[in-house]
Amino acid sequence: MTSPLPRTSREVRLAAVPEGLPAASDLAVADVPLPAAGTARLLVRNRQFLVFAALRTLIGGAVQGTPLPALRPGATLFGPALGEVVTAPPGSPVRPGDLVVHMLGWREYALVPVAECTVVDPAFPDPVALLAAGSAAYGALTRVAPVREGDVVLVTGAAGGVGTLAGQIARLLGASRVIGTTGTPAKAARLTAEAGYDAVVTTESLRGGGSPGERAAAHREFADRLAEAAPDGVDVVLDLVAGPQLGAAVDAARHGARIALVGALSGQLAAEGGGGRAPAEIDAYRLVLLGASVRGYLGSDHPDVEAEWRTRLAGWLRSGEIRCPVTRVEGIEQAPRAFEQLMEGAYFGTVVVEQDGHG
């Protein structure tokens, strides 16, 4: 017997535009009437939804040029979610009981247009892995900065949802050595033990302020340690950070290097600004001398990647060749604190909020 639907649902809203990095108090969990099913919409009960750093840009108002709208106070947050269809309109190709991925996370129940859902194959090994941003890493490493057999690959910001998959993807595509960067020795140890990295350079020296001379010295010290990890240089860079890490990556590049710009964590995790800028000082002359390429990766420019990634991910998960580290936070009421902790760098891998213990 099917349980009756509740009359209300909970959702996470932006309570106030943050001053500096977002805090849990900038978000609020609100009770709202359960959305009424529509003629072309599915009522979906979300099982898990993704907590991700790019929300900083959307709630900070620095969204010019991005494909997503800004979030104003009172607006409900959104993002990738995995849920079960509760009701569907007559004749819909999606039926009650189907598991779907969509973009209306941060709420218990979502009313989602049929065309904006992707049905998950019942045989897919680990549906939660579809919430990880692995398609961005896969697309960048196959389209923008393709990995060739024997390449040395560098991934900056390797301990997040994209980076923990990127090292494994690079290895599966033929890389002979994979190097990462991350903030702490504990995360570095996990990257080498769990995520396919041969070496990881930590970034503690880049955190502090200090005088311009002290900052320049810290940048040189980081670049030197990166050079030690890649004494023969790197062929491919997957940059998720920008800032001084991108400058050091260019210094470590060798002839014909391919550099893919995928993220902007140095701006999104900075206390100042709205998360919409990630400046980097790079040696352009070195790029010329190396014949190197630098390109940004945007998923909408490569519409074929998502389906290809899902197929390859399913195969790699079944064979045990890839794993998706996931940090699970129980209960939508914990979502604001989870976002604050993500901004503080507290997590490893993909971070999802789960509802009612779904795994």
Coordinates of C-alpha atoms in Angstrom, one line a residue, residues 149-322:
E149 CA 49.3 7.3 -23.3
G150 CA 52.2 8.0 -20.9
D151 CA 51.3 11.6 -20.1
V152 CA 52.0 13.2 -16.8
V153 CA 48.8 14.9 -15.5
L154 CA 48.4 17.6 -12.8
V155 CA 45.1 18.3 -11.1
T156 CA 44.8 21.3 -8.9
G157 CA 42.3 21.3 -6.0
A158 CA 42.2 17.5 -6.2
A159 CA 40.3 16.7 -3.0
G160 CA 36.9 17.9 -4.1
G161 CA 34.2 16.1 -6.0
V162 CA 35.8 16.7 -9.4
G163 CA 39.3 16.2 -8.4
T164 CA 38.8 12.9 -6.6
L165 CA 37.5 11.4 -9.8
A166 CA 39.9 13.3 -12.2
G167 CA 43.0 11.5 -11.0
Q168 CA 41.4 8.1 -11.5
I169 CA 40.0 9.2 -14.9
A170 CA 43.4 10.4 -16.1
R171 CA 44.9 7.0 -15.1
L172 CA 42.2 5.1 -17.0
L173 CA 42.8 7.3 -20.0
G174 CA 46.5 6.3 -20.1
A175 CA 48.4 8.7 -17.8
S176 CA 51.6 7.3 -16.5
R177 CA 51.8 9.7 -13.5
V178 CA 49.1 11.8 -11.8
I179 CA 49.9 14.6 -9.4
G180 CA 47.5 16.6 -7.4
T181 CA 47.3 19.6 -5.1
T182 CA 45.3 20.0 -1.9
G183 CA 45.1 21.9 1.3
T184 CA 46.2 19.5 4.0
P185 CA 48.4 16.5 4.5
A186 CA 45.4 14.4 5.6
K187 CA 43.7 15.0 2.3
A188 CA 46.9 14.4 0.5
A189 CA 47.2 11.0 2.1
R190 CA 43.7 10.1 1.1
L191 CA 44.3 11.1 -2.5
T192 CA 47.3 8.8 -2.8
A193 CA 45.5 6.0 -1.0
E194 CA 42.0 6.2 -2.5
A195 CA 42.0 8.4 -5.6
G196 CA 44.8 7.2 -7.9
Y197 CA 47.4 10.0 -7.3
D198 CA 51.1 9.3 -7.3
A199 CA 52.1 12.5 -5.5
V200 CA 50.2 15.4 -3.9
V201 CA 51.6 18.8 -3.1
T202 CA 49.9 20.6 -0.2
T203 CA 49.1 24.3 -0.3
E204 CA 49.5 25.5 3.3
S205 CA 52.1 28.1 2.2
L206 CA 49.6 29.9 -0.1
R207 CA 47.0 30.5 2.6
G208 CA 48.3 33.5 4.6
G209 CA 48.5 37.1 3.8
G210 CA 51.7 39.0 4.5
S211 CA 53.6 41.5 2.5
P212 CA 53.8 41.3 -1.3
G213 CA 57.4 40.0 -0.8
E214 CA 56.2 37.3 1.6
R215 CA 53.4 36.2 -0.8
A216 CA 55.8 36.1 -3.7
A217 CA 58.2 33.9 -1.6
A218 CA 55.3 31.6 -0.7
H219 CA 54.3 31.2 -4.4
R220 CA 57.9 30.4 -5.3
E221 CA 58.1 27.8 -2.6
F222 CA 54.9 26.1 -3.8
A223 CA 56.1 26.2 -7.4
D224 CA 59.4 24.6 -6.3
R225 CA 57.6 21.8 -4.5
L226 CA 55.4 21.2 -7.5
A227 CA 58.6 21.0 -9.7
E228 CA 60.0 18.4 -7.3
A229 CA 56.8 16.3 -7.8
A230 CA 57.1 16.6 -11.6
P231 CA 60.8 16.8 -12.3
D232 CA 60.2 16.2 -16.0
G233 CA 57.3 18.6 -16.3
V234 CA 53.6 17.9 -16.9
D235 CA 51.7 17.3 -20.2
V236 CA 48.2 17.9 -19.0
V237 CA 46.8 20.3 -16.4
L238 CA 43.2 20.1 -15.1
D239 CA 42.9 23.4 -13.2
L240 CA 40.1 23.7 -10.7
V241 CA 41.5 26.5 -8.6
A242 CA 43.2 29.3 -10.7
G243 CA 45.2 31.8 -8.6
P244 CA 48.9 31.1 -7.9
Q245 CA 48.3 27.3 -8.4
L246 CA 47.6 28.0 -12.1
G247 CA 50.7 30.1 -12.3
A248 CA 52.8 27.3 -10.8
A249 CA 51.1 24.7 -13.2
V250 CA 52.2 26.8 -16.2
D251 CA 55.8 26.9 -14.8
A252 CA 55.7 23.1 -14.6
A253 CA 54.3 22.6 -18.1
R254 CA 56.4 21.1 -20.8
H255 CA 56.4 21.4 -24.6
G256 CA 52.9 20.9 -26.1
A257 CA 51.2 20.9 -22.7
R258 CA 47.4 21.1 -22.7
I259 CA 45.8 23.1 -19.9
A260 CA 42.1 22.8 -19.2
L261 CA 40.4 25.4 -17.0
V262 CA 37.4 23.8 -15.2
G263 CA 36.9 25.5 -11.9
A264 CA 37.6 28.7 -9.9
L265 CA 37.9 27.6 -6.3
S266 CA 40.4 30.4 -5.4
G267 CA 37.7 32.9 -6.0
Q268 CA 34.7 30.9 -4.8
L269 CA 36.5 30.1 -1.5
A270 CA 37.9 33.6 -0.9
A271 CA 36.4 35.7 1.9
E272 CA 36.4 38.8 -0.3
G273 CA 34.3 39.2 -3.4
G274 CA 31.3 37.3 -4.6
G275 CA 32.9 34.3 -6.0
G276 CA 32.8 35.4 -9.6
R277 CA 36.5 36.2 -10.2
A278 CA 39.6 34.0 -9.9
P279 CA 42.6 36.1 -11.1
A280 CA 45.8 34.3 -11.9
E281 CA 49.2 35.6 -12.9
I282 CA 50.8 33.3 -15.5
D283 CA 53.8 33.5 -17.7
A284 CA 52.3 34.0 -21.1
Y285 CA 55.8 34.0 -22.8
R286 CA 56.4 30.5 -21.4
L287 CA 53.2 29.3 -23.0
V288 CA 54.3 30.7 -26.3
L289 CA 57.7 29.0 -26.1
L290 CA 56.1 25.7 -25.1
G291 CA 53.4 25.8 -27.8
A292 CA 51.0 25.1 -24.9
S293 CA 47.2 25.5 -25.1
V294 CA 44.9 26.9 -22.5
R295 CA 41.2 26.4 -22.9
G296 CA 38.2 26.6 -20.6
Y297 CA 35.8 23.7 -20.4
L298 CA 32.0 24.3 -20.4
G299 CA 29.7 21.3 -20.4
S300 CA 27.1 23.0 -22.6
D301 CA 29.7 23.2 -25.4
H302 CA 30.0 19.5 -25.4
P303 CA 26.5 18.0 -25.2
D304 CA 27.7 14.5 -26.1
V305 CA 29.9 14.2 -23.0
E306 CA 27.2 13.5 -20.4
A307 CA 25.8 10.3 -22.0
E308 CA 29.3 9.0 -22.9
W309 CA 30.5 9.7 -19.3
R310 CA 27.5 7.8 -17.8
T311 CA 28.3 4.8 -19.9
R312 CA 32.0 4.7 -19.1
L313 CA 31.4 5.4 -15.4
A314 CA 29.0 2.5 -15.2
G315 CA 31.6 0.2 -16.7
W316 CA 34.4 1.4 -14.5
L317 CA 32.2 1.1 -11.4
R318 CA 31.2 -2.4 -12.2
S319 CA 34.8 -3.4 -12.8
G320 CA 36.1 -1.7 -9.7
E321 CA 38.4 0.5 -11.7
I322 CA 37.0 3.7 -10.3

